[in-house]
Coordinates of C-alpha atoms and ligand atoms in Angstrom, one line a residue:
Chain I
M1 CA 0.0 -0.1 -0.1
I2 CA 1.6 3.2 -1.1
E3 CA -0.8 5.6 0.9
E4 CA -3.9 5.8 2.7
Q5 CA -7.1 7.0 0.7
T6 CA -10.1 8.1 2.3
T7 CA -13.4 8.4 0.3
I8 CA -16.3 10.3 1.7
A9 CA -19.7 9.9 0.2
V10 CA -21.7 13.1 -0.1
G11 CA -24.9 14.0 -1.6
K12 CA -26.0 16.7 -3.8
D13 CA -26.9 19.2 -1.5
E14 CA -24.1 18.8 0.9
L15 CA -21.4 19.0 -2.0
L16 CA -20.8 23.0 -1.8
G17 CA -20.8 22.9 2.0
T18 CA -18.3 20.0 2.2
V19 CA -16.1 21.3 -0.6
S20 CA -16.1 24.8 1.1
D21 CA -15.0 23.1 4.6
F22 CA -12.3 21.3 2.7
H23 CA -11.3 24.9 1.3
S24 CA -11.2 26.4 4.5
Q25 CA -9.2 23.8 6.2
G26 CA -6.4 24.6 3.3
Y27 CA -6.8 21.5 1.2
R28 CA -5.8 21.6 -2.5
L29 CA -8.1 20.6 -5.2
V30 CA -6.2 17.7 -6.8
Q31 CA -8.8 16.8 -9.6
I32 CA -12.4 16.0 -10.3
C33 CA -13.2 13.1 -12.6
C34 CA -16.4 11.3 -13.6
T35 CA -17.5 7.8 -14.0
A36 CA -20.3 6.8 -16.2
L37 CA -21.8 3.5 -14.5
G38 CA -24.7 2.8 -16.9
D39 CA -27.7 4.0 -14.9
T40 CA -25.6 6.5 -12.4
I41 CA -22.7 8.9 -12.5
E42 CA -20.1 9.0 -10.2
I43 CA -18.2 12.0 -9.5
H44 CA -15.1 12.2 -7.4
Y45 CA -13.7 15.4 -6.1
S46 CA -10.2 14.9 -4.7
F47 CA -8.3 17.0 -2.3
D48 CA -4.9 16.8 -1.0
K49 CA -3.2 18.3 2.0
D50 CA 0.3 17.6 3.4
Y51 CA 0.3 14.7 1.2
R52 CA -3.1 13.3 2.7
F53 CA -5.5 12.3 0.0
T54 CA -9.2 12.6 0.4
N55 CA -12.2 11.9 -2.0
L56 CA -15.5 13.1 -2.1
R57 CA -17.8 10.8 -4.2
L58 CA -21.0 12.3 -5.4
T59 CA -23.5 9.9 -7.3
V60 CA -26.0 11.5 -9.4
K61 CA -28.5 10.3 -12.0
P62 CA -27.9 11.1 -15.8
G63 CA -29.4 14.5 -16.3
E64 CA -29.4 15.6 -12.9
E65 CA -27.9 19.0 -12.3
I66 CA -25.4 19.6 -9.9
Q67 CA -23.8 22.7 -8.4
S68 CA -20.4 24.2 -9.7
V69 CA -17.8 24.3 -7.2
S70 CA -15.8 26.6 -9.4
I71 CA -16.9 29.4 -7.1
I72 CA -14.8 28.0 -4.3
Y73 CA -11.9 26.7 -6.3
W74 CA -11.7 28.8 -9.6
S75 CA -9.3 26.1 -11.2
A76 CA -12.5 23.2 -11.2
F77 CA -13.7 25.2 -14.1
A78 CA -11.2 23.0 -16.4
Y79 CA -12.6 19.9 -14.8
E80 CA -16.1 20.9 -14.9
N81 CA -16.1 21.8 -18.7
E82 CA -14.7 18.5 -19.3
M83 CA -17.4 16.8 -17.3
S84 CA -20.0 18.4 -18.9
E85 CA -18.7 18.0 -22.2
L86 CA -17.5 14.2 -22.3
F87 CA -20.1 13.1 -19.8
G88 CA -22.8 15.3 -20.4
V89 CA -23.2 16.5 -16.6
K90 CA -25.4 19.5 -16.2
I91 CA -23.4 21.8 -14.1
R92 CA -24.9 25.2 -12.9
N93 CA -22.8 28.4 -12.6
I94 CA -19.3 27.3 -13.8
V95 CA -17.2 30.5 -13.5
V96 CA -15.9 30.1 -16.9
D97 CA -18.4 28.1 -19.0
Y98 CA -17.4 27.2 -22.4
K99 CA -20.7 25.9 -23.1
G100 CA -19.6 22.9 -25.1
H101 CA -16.5 24.5 -26.8
F102 CA -13.8 23.3 -24.6
Y103 CA -13.0 20.4 -26.6
R104 CA -14.2 20.0 -30.2
T105 CA -15.9 16.5 -30.3
A106 CA -17.8 15.2 -33.4
V107 CA -20.4 13.3 -31.2
A108 CA -21.9 15.1 -28.1
T109 CA -20.9 13.7 -24.8
P110 CA -18.8 11.0 -26.3
F111 CA -17.7 8.9 -23.1
V112 CA -21.3 8.0 -21.8
A113 CA -22.5 4.5 -22.8
T114 CA -23.7 4.4 -26.3
E115 CA -26.9 2.9 -26.0
T116 CA -28.7 5.9 -24.1
D117 CA -26.6 7.9 -26.6
E118 CA -29.0 6.3 -29.5
K119 CA -31.9 6.6 -27.4
N120 CA -31.9 10.2 -26.6
D121 CA -30.0 11.4 -29.1
T122 CA -30.3 15.2 -29.6
G123 CA -28.5 15.3 -32.8
K124 CA -25.9 18.0 -31.2
E125 CA -22.7 18.0 -33.4
Chain T
M1 CA -9.2 53.2 -22.4
S2 CA -7.5 52.1 -25.1
Q3 CA -8.9 49.7 -27.5
R4 CA -9.2 46.0 -27.2
N5 CA -7.7 43.4 -29.4
V6 CA -7.9 39.8 -29.4
I7 CA -4.7 38.1 -30.6
P8 CA -4.7 34.3 -31.4
F9 CA -1.8 32.5 -30.0
G10 CA -1.7 28.8 -31.6
P11 CA -2.8 26.4 -32.3
Q12 CA 0.3 26.4 -34.5
H13 CA 3.3 29.0 -32.9
P14 CA 6.9 28.8 -33.3
V15 CA 7.4 28.4 -29.5
L16 CA 5.1 25.4 -29.1
P17 CA 5.2 22.8 -31.6
E18 CA 1.7 21.4 -29.8
P19 CA -1.5 22.6 -30.6
I20 CA -3.1 24.7 -27.9
H21 CA -5.1 27.8 -28.8
L22 CA -5.2 31.1 -26.4
D23 CA -7.4 34.0 -27.2
L24 CA -5.0 36.7 -25.9
V25 CA -7.1 39.9 -25.2
T26 CA -5.0 42.8 -25.3
E27 CA -4.7 46.5 -24.4
D28 CA -1.9 47.9 -26.3
E29 CA 0.8 45.7 -25.6
T30 CA -0.8 44.3 -22.1
V31 CA -2.6 41.0 -22.1
V32 CA -5.8 41.6 -19.8
E33 CA -7.3 38.1 -20.6
A34 CA -6.3 34.7 -21.7
I35 CA -8.8 32.2 -22.9
P36 CA -7.6 28.7 -23.6
S37 CA -9.2 26.4 -25.9
I38 CA -8.0 22.9 -26.3
G39 CA -9.2 19.6 -27.6
F40 CA -7.3 19.4 -31.2
V41 CA -5.8 16.3 -31.0
H42 CA -7.9 14.6 -28.3
R43 CA -7.4 10.8 -28.5
G44 CA -10.0 9.5 -26.2
L45 CA -7.6 7.1 -24.6
E46 CA -9.7 6.9 -21.3
K47 CA -12.5 5.6 -23.4
L48 CA -10.1 2.8 -25.3
V49 CA -9.5 1.2 -21.8
E50 CA -12.9 -0.7 -22.4
K51 CA -11.7 -2.4 -25.3
K52 CA -8.3 -3.3 -24.1
D53 CA -7.1 -5.9 -21.7
Y54 CA -5.7 -4.6 -18.7
Q55 CA -2.3 -5.9 -19.0
D56 CA -2.2 -4.8 -22.5
F57 CA -3.1 -1.2 -21.7
V58 CA 0.3 -0.3 -20.3
Y59 CA 1.4 0.0 -23.6
V60 CA -1.1 2.5 -24.5
A61 CA -0.3 4.2 -21.1
E62 CA 3.0 4.6 -21.9
R63 CA 2.1 6.6 -25.2
I64 CA -0.2 9.2 -23.7
C65 CA 3.2 11.5 -23.6
G66 CA 6.3 11.0 -25.5
I67 CA 8.5 12.8 -22.8
C68 CA 7.7 11.2 -19.5
S69 CA 6.6 8.1 -21.4
F70 CA 7.8 5.8 -18.4
M71 CA 6.4 7.5 -15.7
H72 CA 2.9 7.4 -17.5
G73 CA 3.4 3.5 -17.6
M74 CA 4.6 3.4 -14.1
T75 CA 1.9 5.3 -12.5
Y76 CA -0.6 2.9 -14.8
C77 CA 1.1 -0.1 -13.3
Q78 CA 0.9 1.2 -9.6
A79 CA -2.5 2.0 -9.7
V80 CA -3.5 -1.5 -11.1
E81 CA -1.1 -3.1 -8.7
E82 CA -2.6 -1.3 -5.7
V83 CA -6.0 -2.3 -6.9
M84 CA -4.9 -6.2 -7.2
G85 CA -3.1 -6.0 -4.1
I86 CA 0.3 -6.9 -5.7
A87 CA 3.5 -6.8 -4.0
V88 CA 6.2 -5.8 -6.4
P89 CA 9.6 -7.0 -6.1
E90 CA 12.0 -4.4 -4.4
R91 CA 14.4 -4.5 -7.4
A92 CA 11.9 -3.7 -9.8
L93 CA 10.8 -0.6 -7.6
Y94 CA 14.4 0.5 -7.6
L95 CA 15.0 0.0 -11.3
R96 CA 11.3 2.2 -11.8
T97 CA 13.0 4.7 -10.0
V98 CA 16.1 5.0 -11.9
W99 CA 14.2 5.1 -15.1
A100 CA 11.8 7.8 -13.7
E101 CA 14.7 10.1 -12.9
L102 CA 16.4 9.6 -16.1
S103 CA 13.1 10.8 -17.7
R104 CA 13.0 13.7 -15.3
V105 CA 16.8 14.4 -16.6
H106 CA 16.2 14.3 -20.0
S107 CA 12.7 16.0 -19.7
H108 CA 14.2 18.9 -17.8
L109 CA 17.4 19.4 -20.4
M110 CA 14.8 19.2 -23.1
W111 CA 12.6 21.9 -21.2
L112 CA 15.8 24.0 -20.6
G113 CA 16.7 23.9 -24.5
L114 CA 13.0 24.7 -25.4
A115 CA 13.0 27.6 -23.0
A116 CA 16.6 29.0 -24.7
D117 CA 14.7 28.8 -27.9
A118 CA 11.7 30.7 -26.9
F119 CA 13.6 33.7 -25.5
G120 CA 15.9 33.4 -28.8
F121 CA 19.2 31.9 -27.6
E122 CA 19.8 29.4 -30.2
S123 CA 23.3 27.9 -29.5
L124 CA 22.3 27.4 -25.8
F125 CA 19.3 25.5 -27.0
M126 CA 21.4 23.3 -29.2
N127 CA 23.9 22.9 -26.0
C128 CA 21.0 21.5 -24.1
W129 CA 19.7 19.2 -26.4
K130 CA 23.2 18.0 -27.2
L131 CA 23.6 17.2 -23.6
R132 CA 20.0 15.5 -23.5
E133 CA 21.4 13.0 -26.4
G134 CA 24.0 11.5 -23.6
I135 CA 20.9 10.8 -21.3
L136 CA 18.7 9.3 -24.2
D137 CA 21.9 6.9 -25.0
I138 CA 21.7 5.6 -21.5
I139 CA 18.0 4.9 -21.8
E140 CA 18.6 3.5 -25.2
A141 CA 21.0 0.9 -23.9
T142 CA 19.0 -0.1 -21.0
T143 CA 15.5 -0.3 -22.4
G144 CA 15.9 -0.4 -26.1
G145 CA 14.1 2.9 -26.9
R146 CA 14.9 6.4 -26.9
V147 CA 11.5 7.9 -25.2
I148 CA 9.3 5.0 -25.1
F149 CA 10.9 2.9 -22.8
G150 CA 8.4 -0.3 -22.9
S151 CA 9.9 -1.6 -19.8
C152 CA 7.2 -1.4 -17.0
K153 CA 4.7 -3.7 -16.6
I154 CA 2.0 -4.8 -14.2
G155 CA 3.9 -6.7 -11.2
G156 CA 7.5 -5.5 -12.1
V157 CA 9.5 -4.5 -14.9
R158 CA 10.4 -6.2 -18.0
R159 CA 14.0 -5.7 -18.2
D160 CA 17.2 -5.7 -15.7
I161 CA 20.2 -3.4 -15.3
D162 CA 22.9 -5.5 -14.3
G163 CA 25.6 -4.5 -11.9
D164 CA 28.5 -3.4 -14.3
T165 CA 25.9 -1.4 -16.3
M166 CA 24.4 0.3 -13.5
K167 CA 28.2 1.4 -12.4
G168 CA 28.8 2.5 -15.8
I169 CA 25.6 4.6 -15.8
V170 CA 26.6 6.4 -12.7
E171 CA 30.0 7.0 -13.9
K172 CA 28.7 8.4 -17.4
L173 CA 26.1 10.8 -15.5
D174 CA 28.8 12.2 -13.1
R175 CA 30.5 13.1 -16.3
I176 CA 27.1 14.4 -18.1
A177 CA 26.7 16.1 -14.6
A178 CA 29.9 18.4 -15.3
E179 CA 28.9 19.1 -18.7
I180 CA 25.2 20.1 -17.7
R181 CA 26.7 22.5 -15.3
H182 CA 28.6 24.4 -17.8
T183 CA 25.4 24.8 -19.6
T184 CA 22.9 25.5 -16.6
D185 CA 25.4 28.0 -15.4
V186 CA 24.3 30.2 -18.2
F187 CA 20.6 30.0 -17.1
L188 CA 21.6 30.8 -13.9
N189 CA 24.0 33.4 -14.5
D190 CA 24.0 35.2 -17.8
Y191 CA 22.6 38.4 -18.1
S192 CA 20.5 38.2 -21.1
V193 CA 18.6 35.2 -19.7
Q194 CA 17.9 37.0 -16.4
H195 CA 16.8 39.9 -18.2
R196 CA 14.1 37.9 -20.2
L197 CA 13.0 35.8 -17.3
K198 CA 13.3 37.8 -14.1
E199 CA 10.2 39.3 -12.6
V200 CA 8.2 37.8 -15.5
G201 CA 5.0 35.8 -15.0
V202 CA 5.0 36.3 -11.2
M203 CA 2.6 33.9 -9.0
S204 CA 2.8 33.9 -5.4
G205 CA 2.9 30.6 -3.4
E206 CA -0.8 31.2 -2.0
E207 CA -2.0 31.9 -5.4
A208 CA -0.2 28.8 -6.9
Y209 CA -1.5 26.5 -4.3
A210 CA -5.1 27.9 -4.7
L211 CA -5.1 27.0 -8.0
G212 CA -4.1 23.6 -7.6
T213 CA -0.9 24.4 -9.3
V214 CA 1.5 20.8 -9.2
G215 CA 5.3 20.2 -10.2
P216 CA 8.1 23.0 -10.6
V217 CA 5.6 25.7 -11.1
L218 CA 4.2 25.3 -7.6
R219 CA 7.6 24.8 -6.1
A220 CA 9.1 27.6 -7.6
S221 CA 6.7 29.8 -5.8
G222 CA 7.9 28.5 -2.3
V223 CA 5.6 25.7 -1.7
A224 CA 7.5 22.3 -1.2
M225 CA 5.0 19.9 -2.7
D226 CA 6.4 17.1 -4.4
A227 CA 4.5 13.8 -4.9
R228 CA 7.6 11.6 -4.4
K229 CA 7.6 12.4 -0.9
I230 CA 4.5 10.1 -0.6
G231 CA 7.0 7.3 -1.1
Y232 CA 5.9 5.4 -3.8
A233 CA 8.5 2.9 -6.0
A234 CA 11.8 3.5 -3.9
Y235 CA 11.6 6.8 -3.1
R236 CA 10.8 6.1 0.7
N237 CA 14.2 4.8 0.8
L238 CA 16.0 7.6 -0.7
K239 CA 17.1 11.2 0.7
F240 CA 15.7 13.9 -1.1
E241 CA 13.8 17.2 -0.4
P242 CA 11.9 19.1 -2.7
V243 CA 13.6 21.6 -4.7
V244 CA 12.0 25.1 -3.7
E245 CA 12.6 28.6 -4.9
K246 CA 10.9 31.8 -3.4
S247 CA 10.3 34.2 -6.2
G248 CA 7.8 32.5 -8.3
D249 CA 9.0 34.2 -11.4
C250 CA 10.2 32.6 -14.8
H251 CA 13.7 32.5 -13.7
A252 CA 12.7 30.7 -10.7
R253 CA 10.9 27.9 -12.5
C254 CA 14.0 27.6 -14.6
R255 CA 16.2 27.5 -11.3
V256 CA 13.8 24.7 -10.0
R257 CA 14.2 22.5 -12.9
V258 CA 18.0 23.1 -13.2
R259 CA 18.5 21.9 -9.7
E260 CA 16.1 19.1 -10.0
I261 CA 18.4 17.7 -12.8
F262 CA 21.2 17.4 -10.2
Q263 CA 18.8 16.1 -7.8
S264 CA 17.9 13.5 -10.3
I265 CA 21.4 12.3 -10.8
D266 CA 22.1 12.2 -7.3
L267 CA 18.9 10.0 -6.8
I268 CA 20.1 7.4 -9.3
G269 CA 23.2 7.4 -7.5
Q270 CA 21.4 6.6 -4.5
A271 CA 19.1 4.0 -6.1
A272 CA 22.2 2.3 -7.5
R273 CA 24.1 1.9 -4.4
K274 CA 21.0 0.6 -2.4
M275 CA 19.3 -1.5 -5.4
P276 CA 19.1 -5.0 -3.7
E277 CA 19.5 -8.2 -5.8
G278 CA 16.4 -10.4 -6.7
E279 CA 13.3 -10.8 -9.1
I280 CA 12.3 -8.1 -11.5
A281 CA 8.7 -9.0 -11.6
V282 CA 5.9 -11.2 -10.3
K283 CA 3.3 -13.2 -12.4
V284 CA 0.0 -11.6 -12.4
T285 CA -3.1 -13.6 -12.9
G286 CA -6.9 -12.7 -12.5
A287 CA -8.6 -9.6 -13.0
P288 CA -8.5 -6.6 -10.9
S289 CA -11.6 -5.2 -8.8
G290 CA -11.6 -2.1 -7.1
E291 CA -10.5 1.6 -7.4
Y292 CA -7.6 3.4 -6.7
F293 CA -5.8 6.7 -7.1
S294 CA -2.2 6.4 -8.1
R295 CA 0.2 9.6 -8.0
V296 CA 3.4 10.0 -9.3
E297 CA 5.5 13.1 -9.6
Q298 CA 6.4 13.5 -13.2
P299 CA 8.9 16.2 -14.6
R300 CA 5.9 18.6 -15.0
G301 CA 4.2 17.9 -11.6
E302 CA 1.9 15.3 -10.0
V303 CA 0.1 13.1 -12.5
I304 CA -3.3 11.2 -11.3
Y305 CA -4.2 8.0 -12.4
Y306 CA -7.6 6.7 -11.5
V307 CA -8.4 3.1 -11.9
K308 CA -11.9 1.5 -11.2
A309 CA -12.4 -2.2 -12.1
N310 CA -15.0 -4.7 -11.6
G311 CA -13.3 -7.9 -12.0
T312 CA -13.4 -8.4 -15.7
K313 CA -10.3 -8.3 -18.1
N314 CA -11.0 -4.6 -19.1
L315 CA -11.3 -1.8 -16.7
Q316 CA -14.3 0.0 -16.0
R317 CA -12.8 3.4 -16.0
F318 CA -9.3 4.9 -16.4
R319 CA -9.0 8.4 -15.9
V320 CA -5.8 10.7 -16.1
R321 CA -5.0 13.9 -14.7
T322 CA -1.9 15.3 -16.3
P323 CA 0.0 18.2 -14.5
T324 CA -0.3 20.3 -17.4
F325 CA -4.2 20.1 -17.2
A326 CA -3.8 21.2 -13.4
N327 CA -1.4 23.8 -14.5
L328 CA -3.5 25.4 -17.1
P329 CA -5.5 27.7 -14.7
A330 CA -2.1 29.2 -13.3
M331 CA -1.0 29.9 -17.1
V332 CA -4.3 31.6 -17.6
R333 CA -3.4 33.5 -14.3
M334 CA 0.1 34.2 -15.0
L335 CA -0.7 35.8 -18.6
K336 CA -3.1 38.3 -17.1
G337 CA -1.2 41.5 -17.2
A338 CA 1.8 40.2 -19.0
S339 CA 3.5 41.9 -21.9
I340 CA 2.8 40.5 -25.3
A341 CA 6.4 39.7 -25.5
D342 CA 6.6 37.9 -22.4
V343 CA 3.9 35.4 -23.4
P344 CA 5.8 32.9 -25.1
N345 CA 8.3 32.7 -22.1
I346 CA 5.3 32.4 -19.6
I347 CA 3.6 29.5 -21.5
L348 CA 6.8 27.9 -21.9
T349 CA 7.9 28.1 -18.1
V350 CA 4.7 26.0 -17.2
D351 CA 6.4 23.3 -19.3
P352 CA 3.0 22.4 -21.2
C353 CA 2.7 19.2 -22.4
I354 CA -0.5 19.2 -24.6
S355 CA -0.4 15.7 -25.7
C356 CA -0.6 15.1 -22.1
I357 CA -3.8 17.1 -22.0
E358 CA -5.5 15.3 -24.7
R359 CA -5.3 11.8 -23.6
Chain V
M1 CA 30.6 37.8 -15.8
G2 CA 27.2 38.0 -17.0
F3 CA 28.5 37.1 -20.4
L4 CA 31.2 34.9 -19.7
S5 CA 29.2 31.7 -18.9
M6 CA 28.1 31.4 -22.6
T7 CA 31.7 32.2 -23.8
R8 CA 33.1 29.3 -22.2
N9 CA 30.6 26.8 -23.8
I10 CA 31.2 28.3 -27.3
A11 CA 34.9 28.0 -27.0
Q12 CA 34.7 24.5 -25.6
N13 CA 32.3 23.9 -29.0
L14 CA 34.8 25.4 -31.2
F15 CA 37.6 23.2 -30.3
E16 CA 35.3 20.2 -29.7
G17 CA 34.3 20.2 -33.3
P18 CA 30.8 18.9 -34.2
S19 CA 28.5 16.9 -32.0
T20 CA 26.7 15.6 -34.8
R21 CA 27.5 12.5 -37.2
R22 CA 28.3 12.9 -40.8
Y23 CA 25.5 10.4 -41.5
P24 CA 25.6 8.2 -44.6
A25 CA 29.2 8.1 -44.1
V26 CA 29.3 7.5 -40.2
K27 CA 26.7 4.8 -39.4
R28 CA 24.8 5.1 -36.2
Y29 CA 25.8 2.7 -33.4
Y30 CA 22.8 0.8 -32.4
E31 CA 22.6 -0.8 -28.8
P32 CA 22.3 -4.6 -28.6
K33 CA 18.9 -3.9 -26.8
S34 CA 17.5 -1.5 -29.1
R35 CA 14.1 -2.4 -30.4
G36 CA 13.9 -1.7 -34.1
M37 CA 12.5 -4.7 -36.2
I38 CA 10.3 -7.9 -35.7
G39 CA 12.1 -10.8 -37.1
I40 CA 10.5 -14.5 -37.3
D41 CA 12.1 -18.0 -37.8
I42 CA 9.2 -19.2 -39.5
E43 CA 10.0 -22.8 -39.5
A44 CA 9.8 -22.9 -35.8
C45 CA 6.4 -21.2 -35.5
I46 CA 3.4 -23.4 -34.8
F47 CA 0.8 -20.8 -35.8
C48 CA -1.0 -20.6 -32.3
G49 CA -1.9 -16.9 -33.3
L50 CA -0.9 -15.7 -29.7
C51 CA 1.3 -12.8 -30.9
S52 CA -1.5 -11.3 -33.2
K53 CA -3.9 -11.7 -30.3
R54 CA -1.7 -9.6 -28.1
C55 CA -0.1 -7.2 -30.4
P56 CA -1.7 -3.7 -29.2
T57 CA -1.7 -2.3 -32.8
G58 CA -2.9 -5.2 -34.6
A59 CA -0.1 -5.3 -37.1
L60 CA 0.1 -9.1 -36.9
T61 CA -1.9 -11.7 -38.7
V62 CA -1.6 -15.1 -38.5
A63 CA -3.2 -17.5 -41.1
K64 CA -3.0 -21.2 -39.7
D65 CA -4.5 -22.8 -42.5
R66 CA -2.0 -21.2 -45.1
K67 CA 0.9 -21.3 -42.6
E68 CA 1.5 -17.4 -43.1
W69 CA 2.6 -14.9 -40.5
E70 CA 2.3 -11.2 -41.9
I71 CA 3.5 -8.0 -40.2
D72 CA 2.6 -4.5 -41.2
R73 CA 5.8 -2.8 -40.3
L74 CA 4.2 0.6 -40.4
R75 CA 1.8 -0.4 -37.6
C76 CA 4.4 -1.9 -35.5
I77 CA 5.3 0.1 -32.6
F78 CA 8.2 -1.9 -31.5
C79 CA 6.9 -2.8 -28.2
G80 CA 8.2 -6.7 -28.1
Y81 CA 5.0 -8.1 -26.7
C82 CA 4.7 -10.5 -29.6
V83 CA 8.4 -11.7 -28.7
E84 CA 7.6 -11.9 -25.1
V85 CA 4.4 -13.9 -25.3
C86 CA 5.2 -16.3 -28.2
P87 CA 5.6 -19.7 -26.7
K88 CA 8.0 -21.2 -29.2
K89 CA 10.3 -18.2 -29.0
C90 CA 10.4 -17.9 -32.7
L91 CA 9.9 -14.1 -32.8
S92 CA 13.1 -11.9 -32.4
M93 CA 13.8 -7.9 -32.0
A94 CA 16.6 -7.0 -34.1
N95 CA 18.3 -3.7 -33.3
H96 CA 18.3 -1.9 -36.6
Y97 CA 15.2 -0.6 -38.6
S98 CA 13.6 -2.2 -41.4
P99 CA 14.1 -0.6 -44.9
C100 CA 12.3 2.5 -45.6
V101 CA 9.5 2.2 -48.0
T102 CA 7.4 4.8 -50.3
D103 CA 4.3 3.1 -50.2
R104 CA 2.1 1.6 -47.4
G105 CA 1.6 -1.6 -49.0
D106 CA 5.7 -2.3 -49.4
A107 CA 5.7 -2.3 -45.7
I108 CA 3.8 -5.4 -45.3
H109 CA 6.0 -8.5 -44.9
L110 CA 4.5 -12.0 -45.4
E111 CA 6.6 -15.2 -44.0
K112 CA 5.2 -18.3 -45.3
Q113 CA 6.3 -21.6 -44.1
A114 CA 7.3 -24.1 -46.5
P115 CA 5.3 -27.3 -47.0
K116 CA 7.0 -30.3 -45.2
G117 CA 9.3 -32.0 -47.3
T118 CA 10.7 -29.4 -49.3
T119 CA 12.4 -27.7 -46.5
E120 CA 16.1 -28.9 -47.2
Q121 CA 17.0 -26.3 -49.4
P122 CA 16.4 -23.0 -46.7
V123 CA 18.3 -25.2 -44.2
E124 CA 21.2 -25.5 -46.5
E125 CA 21.1 -21.6 -47.0
K126 CA 21.1 -21.2 -43.4
L127 CA 24.0 -23.3 -42.5
E128 CA 25.9 -21.4 -45.3
K129 CA 25.2 -18.2 -43.7
E130 CA 26.6 -19.4 -40.3
Ligands
LIG1 S1 3.2 -16.6 -31.0 FE1 5.0 -17.3 -32.1 S2 4.5 -19.6 -32.7 FE2 2.5 -18.5 -32.1 S3 1.9 -17.7 -34.2 FE3 3.1 -16.1 -33.3 S4 5.2 -16.4 -33.8 FE4 4.0 -18.2 -34.4
LIG2 S1 6.5 -5.7 -31.5 FE1 4.4 -4.7 -30.5 S2 3.5 -3.8 -32.1 FE2 5.2 -4.8 -33.2 S3 4.3 -6.7 -33.9 FE3 5.1 -7.0 -31.7 S4 3.4 -6.8 -30.7 FE4 2.7 -5.8 -32.4

């Protein structure tokens, strides 16, 4: 085992509160990543302070809207734009919102499972 | 108020052979805002993992970046090993450390050259790349490739370095180190270099930390954060301290990298002395199940690999957060208020690796 | 002092001469471990197809019925995985590169195992070379 990693599950409503808690304790935002698991989407917010690695796990349904944490950590805008473009996660109030122009992709949200894509194909190019 | 103009920087630009585009909003000669856009060469490798066997995927992970390729492979292997609970033999850990530090040396030398090129010091650029060839020769002799090592695999490494070769490498590195010092002295002392880099693109430690900056950019602002301190591979047995500079300008970032070259050479020497005998790999069977975030300090900073597996041969999710992606916000911040002439220098001292962003 | 650090390098470079190689005249030395080109000892191959299954780029095709082994040299990334997995150890990694080609098709190299009973000639040839 290289290092201990803790993962805490958070709900959609506690997200901003917990993240600002981390911010005031002086944690650094390491990364935000998104995993599409068929009927749910898992979002990991990772923080680090003095080499202590902590994770927040938020589980949402596809299409559910979440709050952006970029008002607390400005640098989150890059990750959040990436998530909304590749996974189609709806994120409200991103500080720098590219509105789908961060990446140039041929298909909308290429990283989510293809069968849902076919079902509700919005035809966005 | 003077008129605002938008000057496009890239995707093709002489100082940066990789495609990133920045819209520089300028007022006279000053940049007031920089808006990056990426995705010109996005390869979707994170998605490819669903089609490839997890053991074969090492080759793909290695090709995320052509400069720190070994470290990408190593981070991926570490992530899968942690998920599967594999104990990697000590010798393999030491060999990984040696190769990782060799890539750091060659990456930093390459960066020094590119930086010299960015401020128009061509002969210095050529000098750095000449020295880098010496390192690449060592890499080729030990792994068979100049930049793509192909030496890491899940459970250990594919090749060994025997004792005599290792001794030869340490001696050769000592020789090269003396030559490197002649060249890096130019970066540290030369008037024209200082003139272009000092007090340009200043970023305070607090700001850099708040923006989630990693690697030499963060350390140049006085924050001692080096993911090697976590103690992966053999680093827990080696003595080193993160290289830190205070001033946070372009020259500080340059000094950090210069000092890290010698730190890496020293680490290789330490690893060579302490390297135990024994196996270099363990056999890996079965399939991973679980998740892990693996972190490694690359030449450009901390890289994060997230691996989620569900007990099949194909991973469920594989995510890479490369250091340049984390440094993008810092780059945008530094460009604010900079003069147009300093833009190439500022961008280059972040050491952006666009192919890494576009994994 | 601010300028002298580079002057010293320049002087050194003047006396040392070029660092580059006069290429066609002076050949590059390849380390024994260099990875450059995949070769096969086709007579030892059992056409199990393991190499083609493992190859990360799909550069190899093995046809068991026709006793053929084919490599697309421009697809191969010299990773050496096929050499590692081959159960008969009949694949090898040469430390030099394959010849240049001007057409993609020319890079496809086919090896065919001679039908049993007529293998005499190649064996003789091989002995002569050694
Ligand atoms: S793995 Fe070896 S024996 Fe099997 S088909 Fe390939 S070359 Fe032939
Ligand atoms: S070296 Fe790698 S890419 Fe080339 S044929 Fe063998 S397995 Fe395929």
